[in-house]
Short mmCIF file of C-alpha atoms in Angstrom, two decimals:
data_model
loop_
_atom_site.label_atom_id
_atom_site.label_comp_id
_atom_site.label_asym_id
_atom_site.label_seq_id
_atom_site.Cartn_x
_atom_site.Cartn_y
_atom_site.Cartn_z
CA MET A 673 129.39 127.89 84.72
CA ASP A 674 132.67 127.90 86.62
CA GLY A 675 134.85 124.78 86.54
CA SER A 676 136.58 125.84 89.76
CA GLY A 677 133.58 124.54 91.63
CA LYS A 678 131.26 127.51 91.94
CA THR A 679 128.47 125.70 90.12
CA LEU A 680 126.21 123.80 92.51
CA VAL A 681 125.38 120.20 91.59
CA SER A 682 122.22 118.69 93.08
CA VAL A 683 122.38 114.92 93.49
CA VAL A 684 118.88 113.50 94.00
CA VAL A 685 118.22 110.02 95.34
CA PRO A 686 114.82 108.29 95.58
CA ALA A 687 115.09 105.64 98.31
CA PHE A 688 112.82 102.75 99.25
CA ASN A 689 113.89 99.79 101.40
CA ARG A 690 117.58 99.76 100.53
CA VAL A 691 119.06 99.19 103.99
CA GLU A 692 121.79 96.91 102.58
CA TYR A 693 123.09 99.47 100.10
CA ILE A 694 122.08 102.98 101.15
CA ARG A 695 125.21 103.81 103.17
CA GLU A 696 127.51 102.91 100.28
CA THR A 697 125.34 104.93 97.89
CA VAL A 698 125.37 108.02 100.12
CA GLU A 699 129.10 107.74 100.83
CA SER A 700 129.83 107.57 97.10
CA VAL A 701 128.32 111.06 96.80
CA LEU A 702 129.88 112.49 99.95
CA SER A 703 133.35 111.32 98.86
CA GLN A 704 133.25 113.07 95.47
CA ASP A 705 136.13 115.50 94.92
CA TYR A 706 133.86 118.16 93.42
CA PRO A 707 133.47 120.89 96.08
CA ARG A 708 129.85 122.04 95.69
CA VAL A 709 127.37 119.18 95.97
CA GLU A 710 123.85 119.28 97.42
CA LEU A 711 122.57 115.79 98.27
CA ILE A 712 118.78 115.42 98.45
CA VAL A 713 117.26 112.05 99.38
CA VAL A 714 113.53 111.37 99.30
CA ASP A 715 112.62 108.37 101.43
CA ASP A 716 109.59 106.80 99.78
CA GLY A 717 108.10 105.13 102.83
CA SER A 718 110.90 102.72 103.74
CA THR A 719 110.15 100.17 106.48
CA ASP A 720 113.44 98.26 106.68
CA GLY A 721 115.70 100.77 108.46
CA THR A 722 116.66 102.82 105.40
CA TYR A 723 114.90 105.91 106.75
CA GLU A 724 116.70 105.69 110.09
CA ILE A 725 120.10 105.51 108.37
CA LEU A 726 119.24 108.51 106.22
CA LEU A 727 118.08 110.39 109.29
CA GLU A 728 121.55 109.91 110.83
CA TYR A 729 123.14 111.55 107.79
CA ALA A 730 120.54 114.33 107.76
CA GLU A 731 121.12 115.14 111.43
CA LYS A 732 124.85 115.54 110.68
CA GLY A 733 124.02 117.91 107.84
CA ASP A 734 125.36 115.56 105.14
CA LEU A 735 122.12 115.49 103.17
CA LYS A 736 118.63 116.93 102.98
CA LEU A 737 116.04 114.25 103.79
CA LEU A 738 112.51 114.56 102.45
CA THR A 739 109.47 112.33 102.91
CA HIS A 740 105.88 112.26 101.73
CA PRO A 741 102.99 113.07 104.11
CA ASN A 742 102.59 110.23 106.62
CA ARG A 743 105.80 108.77 105.14
CA ALA A 744 103.72 107.15 102.42
CA ASN A 745 105.10 105.12 99.52
CA ARG A 746 104.17 106.96 96.33
CA GLY A 747 106.61 105.58 93.77
CA GLN A 748 109.92 106.64 92.30
CA SER A 749 108.52 109.25 89.90
CA VAL A 750 106.79 111.16 92.69
CA ALA A 751 109.93 110.96 94.82
CA LEU A 752 112.10 112.29 91.99
CA ASN A 753 109.73 115.16 91.28
CA ARG A 754 109.74 116.07 94.98
CA ALA A 755 113.54 116.11 94.96
CA LEU A 756 113.74 118.18 91.77
CA GLU A 757 111.32 120.73 93.20
CA ASN A 758 113.65 121.17 96.18
CA ALA A 759 116.92 121.14 94.24
CA SER A 760 118.92 124.36 93.98
CA GLY A 761 121.70 123.23 91.66
CA GLU A 762 122.28 124.36 88.10
CA LEU A 763 123.22 120.77 87.29
CA ILE A 764 121.25 117.66 88.30
CA ALA A 765 122.48 114.11 88.85
CA ILE A 766 120.09 111.27 89.72
CA LEU A 767 121.35 108.28 91.70
CA ASP A 768 119.31 105.18 92.46
CA SER A 769 119.58 104.12 96.10
CA ASP A 770 121.46 100.89 95.33
CA ASP A 771 123.97 102.28 92.80
CA ILE A 772 127.34 104.01 93.16
CA PHE A 773 129.10 107.12 91.88
CA LEU A 774 132.74 106.29 91.20
CA PRO A 775 135.42 108.78 92.35
CA GLY A 776 135.74 111.83 90.12
CA LYS A 777 132.36 111.33 88.46
CA LEU A 778 130.91 114.75 89.14
CA ARG A 779 134.08 116.75 88.47
CA ALA A 780 134.64 115.07 85.09
CA GLN A 781 131.08 115.70 83.97
CA VAL A 782 130.91 119.27 85.28
CA ASP A 783 134.16 120.07 83.48
CA TYR A 784 132.73 118.73 80.24
CA LEU A 785 129.52 120.74 80.46
CA GLN A 786 131.52 123.84 81.27
CA ALA A 787 133.57 123.42 78.10
CA HIS A 788 130.55 122.55 75.92
CA PRO A 789 127.62 124.90 76.58
CA GLU A 790 125.71 123.46 73.60
CA VAL A 791 125.42 120.08 75.39
CA GLY A 792 122.57 119.52 77.85
CA LEU A 793 123.45 116.03 79.09
CA VAL A 794 126.75 114.19 79.49
CA TYR A 795 127.28 110.52 80.36
CA GLY A 796 130.19 108.14 80.61
CA MET A 797 131.26 104.55 81.09
CA GLY A 798 130.41 102.28 83.99
CA GLU A 799 130.28 98.73 85.22
CA ALA A 800 127.61 96.36 86.44
CA VAL A 801 128.23 94.69 89.80
CA ASP A 802 126.34 92.07 91.79
CA GLU A 803 124.79 92.45 95.24
CA LYS A 804 128.26 92.02 96.82
CA GLY A 805 129.86 94.65 94.58
CA ARG A 806 131.65 92.07 92.42
CA TRP A 807 132.29 93.10 88.81
CA LEU A 808 129.98 91.55 86.19
CA TYR A 809 130.60 93.47 82.97
CA ASN A 810 131.55 96.89 81.62
CA ILE A 811 128.96 99.36 80.35
CA HIS A 812 130.18 101.18 77.23
CA SER A 813 133.73 101.17 75.91
CA PRO A 814 136.07 104.08 75.24
CA ASN A 815 135.27 103.91 71.51
CA HIS A 816 131.52 104.38 72.03
CA ILE A 817 130.13 107.19 69.87
CA GLU A 818 127.07 109.23 70.86
CA PRO A 819 124.73 109.36 67.82
CA ASN A 820 122.72 112.39 68.99
CA ASP A 821 119.54 111.11 67.38
CA PRO A 822 116.28 110.86 69.35
CA ASN A 823 115.36 107.89 67.15
CA THR A 824 118.21 105.91 68.69
CA VAL A 825 117.16 106.78 72.25
CA LEU A 826 113.57 105.75 71.56
CA LEU A 827 114.58 102.52 69.89
CA ASP A 828 117.29 101.45 72.32
CA CYS A 829 117.73 102.93 75.80
CA TYR A 830 121.49 102.55 75.52
CA PHE A 831 122.50 104.39 78.67
CA SER A 832 121.00 105.05 82.07
CA LEU A 833 119.73 108.45 83.11
CA PRO A 834 119.99 107.60 86.82
CA VAL A 835 123.58 107.01 88.05
CA ASN A 836 125.30 107.85 84.73
CA ALA A 837 124.14 111.24 83.43
CA LEU A 838 124.62 114.84 84.54
CA VAL A 839 121.92 117.15 83.15
CA ARG A 840 121.45 120.90 83.12
CA ARG A 841 118.57 121.99 85.33
CA SER A 842 117.23 124.11 82.47
CA ILE A 843 116.58 120.94 80.46
CA TYR A 844 114.38 119.45 83.19
CA GLU A 845 112.51 122.75 83.32
CA GLN A 846 111.86 122.47 79.58
CA VAL A 847 110.66 118.85 79.52
CA GLY A 848 108.69 118.80 82.79
CA GLY A 849 108.71 116.25 85.60
CA PHE A 850 108.76 112.49 85.65
CA GLU A 851 105.48 110.80 84.72
CA GLU A 852 103.93 109.97 88.07
CA GLY A 853 101.55 107.45 86.51
CA PHE A 854 104.51 105.19 85.69
CA ARG A 855 106.00 102.96 88.38
CA ALA A 856 108.38 101.46 85.85
CA ALA A 857 110.18 102.77 82.73
CA GLN A 858 109.81 106.39 83.84
CA ASP A 859 113.56 106.82 83.34
CA HIS A 860 113.35 105.82 79.67
CA ASP A 861 110.37 108.12 79.16
CA MET A 862 112.34 111.03 80.63
CA LEU A 863 115.46 110.23 78.60
CA ILE A 864 113.43 110.24 75.39
CA ARG A 865 111.92 113.62 76.23
CA ILE A 866 115.35 115.05 77.04
CA ALA A 867 116.78 113.72 73.75
CA GLU A 868 114.07 115.61 71.89
CA LYS A 869 115.26 118.90 73.45
CA THR A 870 119.06 118.87 73.71
CA ARG A 871 122.38 117.41 72.59
CA PHE A 872 124.03 114.52 74.43
CA ALA A 873 127.75 113.88 74.90
CA PHE A 874 129.77 110.83 75.94
CA ILE A 875 133.05 110.95 77.83
CA PRO A 876 135.35 107.87 77.96
CA VAL A 877 135.61 107.95 81.75
CA LYS A 878 134.26 105.25 84.09
CA VAL A 879 131.88 107.12 86.39
CA PHE A 880 129.44 104.66 88.01
CA GLN A 881 128.56 101.18 89.22
CA TYR A 882 125.12 99.76 88.45
CA ARG A 883 124.06 97.07 90.89
CA ARG A 884 122.22 94.04 89.54
CA HIS A 885 120.26 92.03 92.10
CA GLY A 886 116.98 90.18 92.36
CA ASP A 887 115.25 92.88 94.40
CA SER A 888 115.86 95.71 91.93
CA ILE A 889 112.91 97.56 90.40
CA SER A 890 114.12 96.72 86.88
CA HIS A 891 114.17 93.02 87.77
CA LYS A 892 110.83 92.80 89.58
CA GLY A 893 108.69 95.06 87.41
CA LEU A 894 109.27 93.68 83.93
CA ARG A 895 105.61 93.32 82.95
CA LYS A 896 104.78 96.86 84.04
CA ARG A 897 107.94 98.19 82.40
CA TRP A 898 107.06 96.82 78.96
CA GLU A 899 103.35 97.65 79.30
CA ASN A 900 104.38 101.23 80.05
CA GLY A 901 106.69 101.01 77.06
CA PHE A 902 103.73 100.90 74.69
CA GLU A 903 102.28 104.05 76.26
CA ILE A 904 105.67 105.78 76.17
CA LEU A 905 105.93 104.93 72.48
CA ARG A 906 102.43 106.28 71.80
CA ARG A 907 103.22 109.57 73.51
CA ALA A 908 106.58 109.90 71.77
CA GLN A 909 105.01 109.33 68.37
CA ALA A 910 102.42 112.04 69.07
CA ARG A 911 105.03 114.49 70.36
CA TYR A 912 107.92 114.21 67.88
CA SER A 913 108.50 113.37 64.22
CA TYR A 914 110.21 109.99 64.58
CA ASN A 915 111.12 107.81 61.62
CA THR A 916 108.41 105.33 60.68
CA SER A 917 110.97 102.53 60.86
CA THR A 918 111.88 103.54 64.42
CA ILE A 919 108.28 103.32 65.57
CA ARG A 920 107.83 99.94 63.88
CA LYS A 921 111.06 98.47 65.29
CA ARG A 922 110.36 99.75 68.79
CA ARG A 923 106.90 98.21 68.71
CA ALA A 924 108.47 94.94 67.56
CA LEU A 925 110.90 95.00 70.48
CA LEU A 926 108.14 95.72 72.98
CA ASN A 927 106.15 92.76 71.69
CA TYR A 928 109.24 90.56 71.96
CA ARG A 929 109.75 91.67 75.58
CA MET A 930 106.11 91.01 76.39
CA ALA A 931 106.48 87.54 74.89
CA GLN A 932 109.36 86.89 77.29
CA VAL A 933 107.24 88.05 80.22
CA CYS A 934 104.32 85.86 79.17
CA TRP A 935 106.58 82.79 78.86
CA ARG A 936 107.78 83.36 82.43
CA GLU A 937 104.17 83.62 83.55
CA ASN A 938 103.29 80.34 81.74
CA ARG A 939 100.96 82.20 79.39
CA SER A 940 102.15 80.48 76.24
CA PHE A 941 99.23 81.50 74.00
CA ALA A 942 99.74 85.18 74.77
CA ALA A 943 103.51 84.77 74.33
CA ILE A 944 103.09 83.28 70.86
CA GLY A 945 100.81 86.15 69.86
CA HIS A 946 103.41 88.73 70.91
CA LEU A 947 106.17 86.82 69.13
CA LEU A 948 104.19 86.71 65.90
CA ARG A 949 103.52 90.45 66.07
CA SER A 950 107.18 91.10 66.80
CA GLY A 951 108.30 89.04 63.82
CA ALA A 952 105.83 90.71 61.47
CA LEU A 953 106.95 94.20 62.55
CA ASP A 954 110.70 93.54 62.26
CA PRO A 955 111.31 90.30 60.31
CA VAL A 956 115.01 90.98 59.70
CA ARG A 957 115.85 91.25 63.38
CA ALA A 958 113.54 88.37 64.24
CA LEU A 959 115.48 86.14 61.85
CA LYS A 960 118.79 87.20 63.42
CA VAL A 961 117.49 86.36 66.90
CA LEU A 962 116.10 83.00 65.77
CA THR A 963 119.36 82.03 64.08
CA GLY A 964 121.46 83.14 67.05
CA LYS A 965 123.18 85.98 65.17
CA GLU A 966 121.82 88.52 67.64
CA LYS A 967 121.06 88.23 71.33
CA VAL A 968 118.49 90.54 72.90
CA ARG A 969 119.42 91.00 76.55
#
């Protein structure tokens, strides 16, 4: 790998109905100071004008635009796999279509991977912003320490694979594609599988903005996300030798999250059942939450 810019970075973006944000997202990639960037966007059947905006960029040669047959909507995992299949870069960065790469993001992460060949994934700091781009809170601090333990990644998805990380292409080739049966939590599933195969590294550089808004996938698909979480946990347990305590605590957290979903859906009986299971699996943490000593966001 050559830090002077000879290494090609493929930035892949799955896009679906993001007309309000897609220009800013694309421009955040095009304005990077790293010289060799291939931008691949898969439009996943947009109907709100997103596709037409992307087509403008594609016609100027700023990005490679892909679609599914008949411009169907097939979900983010399918879109990501399509992009990865068409990517030529040695390094891969994923960017959700409503998030932002901050200036210098790619150069800082490429430089790190060049200097540390034993590392397969590098991530940094960021900030959450609202739909208008107004700052909400910081994500990670300069004193954050990467534990390099798959147990920690399984238990607590403490950083985002999309928008934050830069990953060697060889790692994706080892772990396989995104699970196309998941329309939520596929990013956590992939991050777990990557953690089982390679070392992670953290750099104290602010590299992204994560946009929080009511129309985001993470906001709308909470039930499906936590239902998928149980299946992700089952697969992880079958695939890798995780600590028994990690499996138990993760199952407790999933039950707690499902209780929250059930409360929102006015399914109080089901919510109580999940809460009881959560408390039985991890009574120490349950007590901390009940007494206000810990908040689970």
